[in-house]
Amino acid sequence: MLGLSIKEVSAALREGKLSATELCRKCLNRIKKTHYLNAYITVTEELAMKQAQEADHRLLRGKPLSPLDGVPFSVKDNFCTKNIETTCASYMLKGYCPPFSATVVQKLLDQGAVLVGKTNLDEFAMGAGSTDGVFGPVRNPWSYAVPYREQSVAQDLDTDWVITGGSSGGSAAAVASLSSFMALGSDTGGSTRNPGSLCGVVALKPTYGLLSRHGLIPLVNSMDVPGILTRSVHDAATVLGVLQGQDEKDSTTIQVPDSPAGLLEHFDIRDICVGIPKEYHAPMLCEETLTQWKRVADLFEGAGARVKEVSLPHTQHSIVCYHVLCCCEVASNMARFDGLQYGHRSEVESSTEALYATTRHEGFNNVVRRRILSGNYFLLKQNYDQYFVKAQQMRRLIAEDFWGVFQSGVDVLLTPTTLRDAAQYAEFIQEDNRTRSAQDDIFTQPVNMAGVPAVTVPTALSSRGLPIGLQLIGQSFQDMKLLTVAHWMEQQLDFPVIHFHDDAEERKTDKLQRERECKLGS
Ligand code: GLN
């Protein structure tokens, strides 16, 4: 039952084949059983059961609010949720319970969806591994699935596991491990698509401005968008249909006239032109991902779509440019965490300055501190033109690359999502975090810089038994068209359903719990 799509489970709920409370309890049990993944920071058990009972009343009367009524979902812990602790996986926000919910969360609740928990992430969504939050790293469910485990039977379950990617790794793991039917992530430079791809789920980064960011604790305001993680493209379209639209609380949102609420009905793959950006043949791209990329391009061509090579000439500058802009906005965004307004407050109160400094030192991890420092450096009067202004100019050129290609008649771009399948945790944490994130986001960051929509679709398993995803990038505000093409692609692929290895299900979780407690106490 937990492996069903939203479409299927919603039909079962409406037909009375199962109740929302039954379904909610199953998800909560699943969360407990897969506790070792560390996908959730907070499980909202009581609230979820209450919401599910309310959904049952409506369903019994034959009056569901929407196709999402009674469907369990989870939310990355950088979205505000009313009276529910919202931590951004940072010690800085420990104990912070917002007085309101983010617009996108509220919209899902208003449709009757059932919130089962808040998911784990990199601190303040800075990272590409979901390894850098105060609650410890998230484990990729595929590390405990049959193909990966069968190849590594001799190895230890506690040390031999792969990362989810990030920073929305908890949300991706929640959907992949079947404890949530959908999850919200955030995507600033790839944080929804990267873990979506590494965890074998569908992950959509909508057009900037289509969904409200109100209540999403900002990383880079000019690039952040709420992301949607589901098990099928159809489900992503359903959730997008509910979430899109102007919000008076976010002045960067707009109402798109005649915006479809679901996948397009009249669609012929032969009318589609697919662009393959030549600059995305990155030297670090692994052979297996390249093979899948070519295979899927051939599938499009074989079905009558036009496939052509295109150029996005400024791609190579996007990593550096993203880094400068990200740090500048981070430096300004993080200023609000001063020990007075939210969460953690240091006991050192000898002066206002000492209070600020020690609170921020105690509250933020190294990654966050380093970005604040870099951002303030780039924004110094003598550096501003050289860094910030240059990066903004480059950003414009990167965006124009996309606009030019789409104007030339290309409907979607087909690219890899990540360079390779998921890395082993032990390997991943050896490298410097900044270099690591930068490399891993090479195919996703330019998309945020241009504001266009993109979706990753699970494509195949690698020889290690781990998911490989491919990304489709579309034109601004043509998200449903993009998803319609993605839906077609998904139908051709036959990506396997996750099947857990028995040992993994039975393992003890005490060790992880101890690690979490230690970290929080320190
Ligand atoms: N990995 C990128 C970073 O660390 C993107 C993060 C994100 O999209 N939230 O900035």
GROMACS .gro file of C-alpha atoms in nm, residues 70-344:
model
  275
   70GLY     CA    1  -0.585   1.204   0.353
   71VAL     CA    2  -0.252   1.162   0.174
   72PRO     CA    3   0.055   1.171   0.407
   73PHE     CA    4   0.338   1.412   0.324
   74SER     CA    5   0.651   1.553   0.482
   75VAL     CA    6   0.826   1.888   0.468
   76LYS     CA    7   1.192   1.987   0.473
   77ASP     CA    8   1.274   2.146   0.805
   78ASN     CA    9   1.350   2.486   0.654
   79PHE     CA   10   0.980   2.555   0.588
   80CYS     CA   11   0.797   2.720   0.875
   81THR     CA   12   0.523   2.508   1.028
   82LYS     CA   13   0.290   2.665   1.279
   83ASN     CA   14   0.368   2.557   1.637
   84ILE     CA   15   0.599   2.280   1.510
   85GLU     CA   16   0.970   2.315   1.572
   86THR     CA   17   1.153   2.438   1.260
   87THR     CA   18   1.528   2.395   1.293
   88CYS     CA   19   1.695   2.420   0.950
   89ALA     CA   20   1.909   2.139   1.102
   90SER     CA   21   2.096   2.409   1.292
   91TYR     CA   22   2.168   2.451   1.657
   92MET     CA   23   2.085   2.815   1.595
   93LEU     CA   24   1.715   2.742   1.560
   94LYS     CA   25   1.680   2.477   1.826
   95GLY     CA   26   1.341   2.520   1.990
   96TYR     CA   27   1.208   2.771   1.738
   97CYS     CA   28   0.836   2.716   1.675
   98PRO     CA   29   0.705   2.957   1.411
   99PRO     CA   30   0.369   3.127   1.467
  100PHE     CA   31   0.264   3.056   1.106
  101SER     CA   32   0.303   2.800   0.830
  102ALA     CA   33   0.472   2.857   0.495
  103THR     CA   34   0.218   2.924   0.220
  104VAL     CA   35   0.300   2.601   0.035
  105VAL     CA   36   0.264   2.394   0.354
  106GLN     CA   37  -0.066   2.566   0.436
  107LYS     CA   38  -0.194   2.500   0.085
  108LEU     CA   39  -0.129   2.127   0.123
  109LEU     CA   40  -0.297   2.123   0.464
  110ASP     CA   41  -0.593   2.313   0.321
  111GLN     CA   42  -0.633   2.038   0.063
  112GLY     CA   43  -0.655   1.779   0.340
  113ALA     CA   44  -0.302   1.637   0.308
  114VAL     CA   45  -0.165   1.488   0.633
  115LEU     CA   46   0.169   1.616   0.765
  116VAL     CA   47   0.370   1.329   0.914
  117GLY     CA   48   0.699   1.506   0.980
  118LYS     CA   49   0.977   1.753   0.915
  119THR     CA   50   1.273   1.619   0.722
  120ASN     CA   51   1.647   1.639   0.768
  121LEU     CA   52   1.881   1.857   0.560
  122ASP     CA   53   2.219   2.026   0.548
  123GLU     CA   54   2.233   2.317   0.792
  124PHE     CA   55   2.030   2.604   0.642
  125ALA     CA   56   2.019   2.405   0.315
  126MET     CA   57   2.385   2.471   0.245
  127GLY     CA   58   2.534   2.156   0.102
  128ALA     CA   59   2.492   1.880  -0.151
  129GLY     CA   60   2.504   1.571   0.066
  130SER     CA   61   2.261   1.609   0.358
  131THR     CA   62   2.561   1.527   0.571
  132ASP     CA   63   2.614   1.865   0.734
  133GLY     CA   64   2.316   1.919   0.960
  134VAL     CA   65   2.331   1.917   1.338
  135PHE     CA   66   2.115   1.603   1.345
  136GLY     CA   67   2.370   1.398   1.153
  137PRO     CA   68   2.375   1.264   0.797
  138VAL     CA   69   2.082   1.113   0.609
  139ARG     CA   70   2.131   0.764   0.470
  140ASN     CA   71   2.019   0.677   0.122
  141PRO     CA   72   1.745   0.408   0.134
  142TRP     CA   73   1.902   0.241  -0.168
  143SER     CA   74   2.202   0.155   0.054
  144TYR     CA   75   1.967  -0.095   0.221
  145ALA     CA   76   1.793  -0.216  -0.093
  146VAL     CA   77   1.854  -0.557  -0.245
  147PRO     CA   78   2.088  -0.481  -0.539
  148TYR     CA   79   2.335  -0.273  -0.336
  149ARG     CA   80   2.336  -0.502  -0.031
  150GLU     CA   81   2.373  -0.818  -0.233
  151GLN     CA   82   2.693  -0.689  -0.379
  152SER     CA   83   2.832  -0.600  -0.040
  153VAL     CA   84   2.712  -0.880   0.188
  154ALA     CA   85   3.042  -0.896   0.373
  155GLN     CA   86   3.030  -0.531   0.465
  156ASP     CA   87   2.896  -0.357   0.769
  157LEU     CA   88   2.548  -0.203   0.757
  158ASP     CA   89   2.660   0.071   0.990
  159THR     CA   90   2.947   0.198   0.781
  160ASP     CA   91   2.874   0.082   0.429
  161TRP     CA   92   2.605   0.319   0.308
  162VAL     CA   93   2.574   0.595   0.052
  163ILE     CA   94   2.460   0.955   0.087
  164THR     CA   95   2.124   1.086  -0.032
  165GLY     CA   96   2.266   1.398  -0.191
  166GLY     CA   97   2.133   1.727  -0.069
  167SER     CA   98   2.036   1.942   0.077
  168SER     CA   99   1.679   1.803   0.074
  169GLY     CA  100   1.810   1.451   0.147
  170GLY     CA  101   1.557   1.383   0.423
  171SER     CA  102   1.265   1.461   0.190
  172ALA     CA  103   1.407   1.241  -0.087
  173ALA     CA  104   1.474   0.956   0.157
  174ALA     CA  105   1.121   0.990   0.301
  175VAL     CA  106   0.963   0.949  -0.043
  176ALA     CA  107   1.205   0.676  -0.155
  177SER     CA  108   1.168   0.472   0.164
  178LEU     CA  109   0.788   0.485   0.135
  179SER     CA  110   0.708   0.676   0.453
  180SER     CA  111   0.568   0.982   0.268
  181PHE     CA  112   0.378   0.996  -0.060
  182MET     CA  113   0.517   1.341  -0.135
  183ALA     CA  114   0.760   1.579   0.026
  184LEU     CA  115   0.854   1.941  -0.005
  185GLY     CA  116   1.218   2.034  -0.054
  186SER     CA  117   1.386   2.360  -0.142
  187ASP     CA  118   1.598   2.419  -0.450
  188THR     CA  119   1.851   2.700  -0.466
  189GLY     CA  120   2.124   2.536  -0.671
  190GLY     CA  121   1.995   2.183  -0.707
  191SER     CA  122   1.895   2.079  -0.357
  192THR     CA  123   1.573   1.910  -0.466
  193ARG     CA  124   1.694   1.755  -0.791
  194ASN     CA  125   2.028   1.632  -0.663
  195PRO     CA  126   1.887   1.412  -0.381
  196GLY     CA  127   1.587   1.322  -0.598
  197SER     CA  128   1.824   1.181  -0.856
  198LEU     CA  129   2.045   0.996  -0.606
  199CYS     CA  130   1.743   0.848  -0.424
  200GLY     CA  131   1.553   0.743  -0.736
  201VAL     CA  132   1.250   0.972  -0.703
  202VAL     CA  133   1.096   1.242  -0.919
  203ALA     CA  134   1.206   1.591  -0.812
  204LEU     CA  135   1.073   1.913  -0.959
  205LYS     CA  136   1.223   2.260  -0.935
  206PRO     CA  137   0.942   2.486  -1.056
  207THR     CA  138   0.990   2.817  -1.236
  208TYR     CA  139   1.104   3.095  -1.000
  209GLY     CA  140   0.793   3.293  -0.912
  210LEU     CA  141   0.539   3.017  -0.972
  211LEU     CA  142   0.531   2.901  -0.607
  212SER     CA  143   0.535   3.114  -0.297
  213ARG     CA  144   0.853   3.129  -0.090
  214HIS     CA  145   0.672   3.284   0.203
  215GLY     CA  146   0.775   3.086   0.512
  216LEU     CA  147   1.066   2.914   0.341
  217ILE     CA  148   1.365   3.025   0.546
  218PRO     CA  149   1.580   3.188   0.279
  219LEU     CA  150   1.917   3.078   0.155
  220VAL     CA  151   1.946   3.281  -0.168
  221ASN     CA  152   1.623   3.476  -0.216
  222SER     CA  153   1.685   3.539  -0.583
  223MET     CA  154   1.718   3.166  -0.658
  224ASP     CA  155   1.524   2.974  -0.389
  225VAL     CA  156   1.212   2.784  -0.492
  226PRO     CA  157   1.008   2.521  -0.308
  227GLY     CA  158   1.073   2.182  -0.470
  228ILE     CA  159   0.837   1.886  -0.505
  229LEU     CA  160   0.945   1.524  -0.452
  230THR     CA  161   0.716   1.237  -0.549
  231ARG     CA  162   0.728   0.883  -0.682
  232SER     CA  163   0.584   0.968  -1.023
  233VAL     CA  164   0.572   1.261  -1.262
  234HIS     CA  165   0.194   1.253  -1.257
  235ASP     CA  166   0.200   1.302  -0.879
  236ALA     CA  167   0.442   1.594  -0.913
  237ALA     CA  168   0.198   1.758  -1.157
  238THR     CA  169  -0.090   1.707  -0.913
  239VAL     CA  170   0.104   1.871  -0.629
  240LEU     CA  171   0.226   2.153  -0.853
  241GLY     CA  172  -0.131   2.220  -0.964
  242VAL     CA  173  -0.225   2.276  -0.600
  243LEU     CA  174   0.077   2.484  -0.501
  244GLN     CA  175   0.120   2.720  -0.796
  245GLY     CA  176  -0.015   3.072  -0.801
  246GLN     CA  177   0.032   3.422  -0.675
  247ASP     CA  178   0.071   3.486  -0.304
  248GLU     CA  179   0.026   3.834  -0.165
  249LYS     CA  180   0.286   3.748   0.098
  250ASP     CA  181   0.555   3.691  -0.167
  251SER     CA  182   0.591   3.973  -0.416
  252THR     CA  183   0.805   3.760  -0.648
  253THR     CA  184   0.513   3.529  -0.730
  254ILE     CA  185   0.285   3.581  -1.027
  255GLN     CA  186  -0.040   3.441  -1.150
  256VAL     CA  187   0.007   3.276  -1.486
  257PRO     CA  188  -0.310   3.318  -1.690
  258ASP     CA  189  -0.461   2.990  -1.815
  259SER     CA  190  -0.200   2.790  -1.631
  260PRO     CA  191  -0.300   2.422  -1.659
  261ALA     CA  192  -0.364   2.242  -1.330
  262GLY     CA  193  -0.225   1.909  -1.450
  263LEU     CA  194  -0.043   1.730  -1.733
  264LEU     CA  195  -0.133   1.847  -2.083
  265GLU     CA  196  -0.396   1.635  -2.252
  266HIS     CA  197  -0.312   1.701  -2.612
  267PHE     CA  198   0.045   1.600  -2.651
  268ASP     CA  199   0.240   1.434  -2.926
  269ILE     CA  200   0.606   1.353  -2.870
  270ARG     CA  201   0.669   1.409  -3.241
  271ASP     CA  202   0.602   1.780  -3.194
  272ILE     CA  203   0.878   1.811  -2.936
  273CYS     CA  204   1.230   1.933  -2.998
  274VAL     CA  205   1.485   1.812  -2.740
  275GLY     CA  206   1.812   2.002  -2.700
  276ILE     CA  207   2.132   1.835  -2.581
  277PRO     CA  208   2.368   2.103  -2.443
  278LYS     CA  209   2.717   2.019  -2.557
  279GLU     CA  210   2.880   2.195  -2.260
  280TYR     CA  211   2.717   1.941  -2.026
  281HIS     CA  212   2.960   1.675  -2.144
  282ALA     CA  213   3.163   1.749  -1.832
  283PRO     CA  214   3.499   1.577  -1.792
  284MET     CA  215   3.393   1.438  -1.453
  285LEU     CA  216   3.072   1.284  -1.586
  286CYS     CA  217   3.081   0.910  -1.522
  287GLU     CA  218   3.053   0.661  -1.804
  288GLU     CA  219   2.730   0.498  -1.684
  289THR     CA  220   2.544   0.830  -1.660
  290LEU     CA  221   2.669   0.924  -2.004
  291THR     CA  222   2.540   0.593  -2.142
  292GLN     CA  223   2.196   0.656  -1.990
  293TRP     CA  224   2.192   1.010  -2.127
  294LYS     CA  225   2.261   0.879  -2.478
  295ARG     CA  226   2.010   0.597  -2.441
  296VAL     CA  227   1.728   0.832  -2.343
  297ALA     CA  228   1.817   1.079  -2.619
  298ASP     CA  229   1.785   0.785  -2.862
  299LEU     CA  230   1.447   0.695  -2.711
  300PHE     CA  231   1.321   1.045  -2.786
  301GLU     CA  232   1.460   1.030  -3.137
  302GLY     CA  233   1.322   0.682  -3.196
  303ALA     CA  234   0.974   0.802  -3.101
  304GLY     CA  235   0.987   1.084  -3.354
  305ALA     CA  236   1.098   1.379  -3.140
  306ARG     CA  237   1.358   1.610  -3.290
  307VAL     CA  238   1.685   1.583  -3.100
  308LYS     CA  239   1.958   1.837  -3.165
  309GLU     CA  240   2.281   1.953  -3.008
  310VAL     CA  241   2.268   2.304  -2.862
  311SER     CA  242   2.514   2.533  -2.690
  312LEU     CA  243   2.492   2.710  -2.354
  313PRO     CA  244   2.832   2.880  -2.380
  314HIS     CA  245   2.849   3.039  -2.035
  315THR     CA  246   2.786   2.715  -1.844
  316GLN     CA  247   3.147   2.688  -1.729
  317HIS     CA  248   3.121   3.015  -1.531
  318SER     CA  249   2.809   2.919  -1.347
  319ILE     CA  250   2.971   2.746  -1.047
  320VAL     CA  251   3.190   3.044  -0.955
  321CYS     CA  252   2.915   3.292  -1.024
  322TYR     CA  253   2.669   3.094  -0.809
  323HIS     CA  254   2.918   3.081  -0.527
  324VAL     CA  255   2.969   3.458  -0.518
  325LEU     CA  256   2.598   3.539  -0.536
  326CYS     CA  257   2.506   3.270  -0.286
  327CYS     CA  258   2.755   3.391  -0.026
  328CYS     CA  259   2.648   3.754  -0.069
  329GLU     CA  260   2.284   3.673  -0.009
  330VAL     CA  261   2.372   3.435   0.274
  331ALA     CA  262   2.575   3.707   0.448
  332SER     CA  263   2.273   3.931   0.445
  333ASN     CA  264   2.010   3.661   0.520
  334MET     CA  265   2.191   3.516   0.817
  335ALA     CA  266   2.214   3.857   0.987
  336ARG     CA  267   1.870   3.800   1.139
  337PHE     CA  268   2.004   3.520   1.361
  338ASP     CA  269   2.140   3.734   1.639
  339GLY     CA  270   2.041   3.554   1.957
  340LEU     CA  271   1.755   3.795   2.024
  341GLN     CA  272   1.479   3.703   1.785
  342TYR     CA  273   1.488   3.330   1.718
  343GLY     CA  274   1.612   3.006   1.867
  344HIS     CA  275   1.949   2.980   2.037
   0.00000   0.00000   0.00000
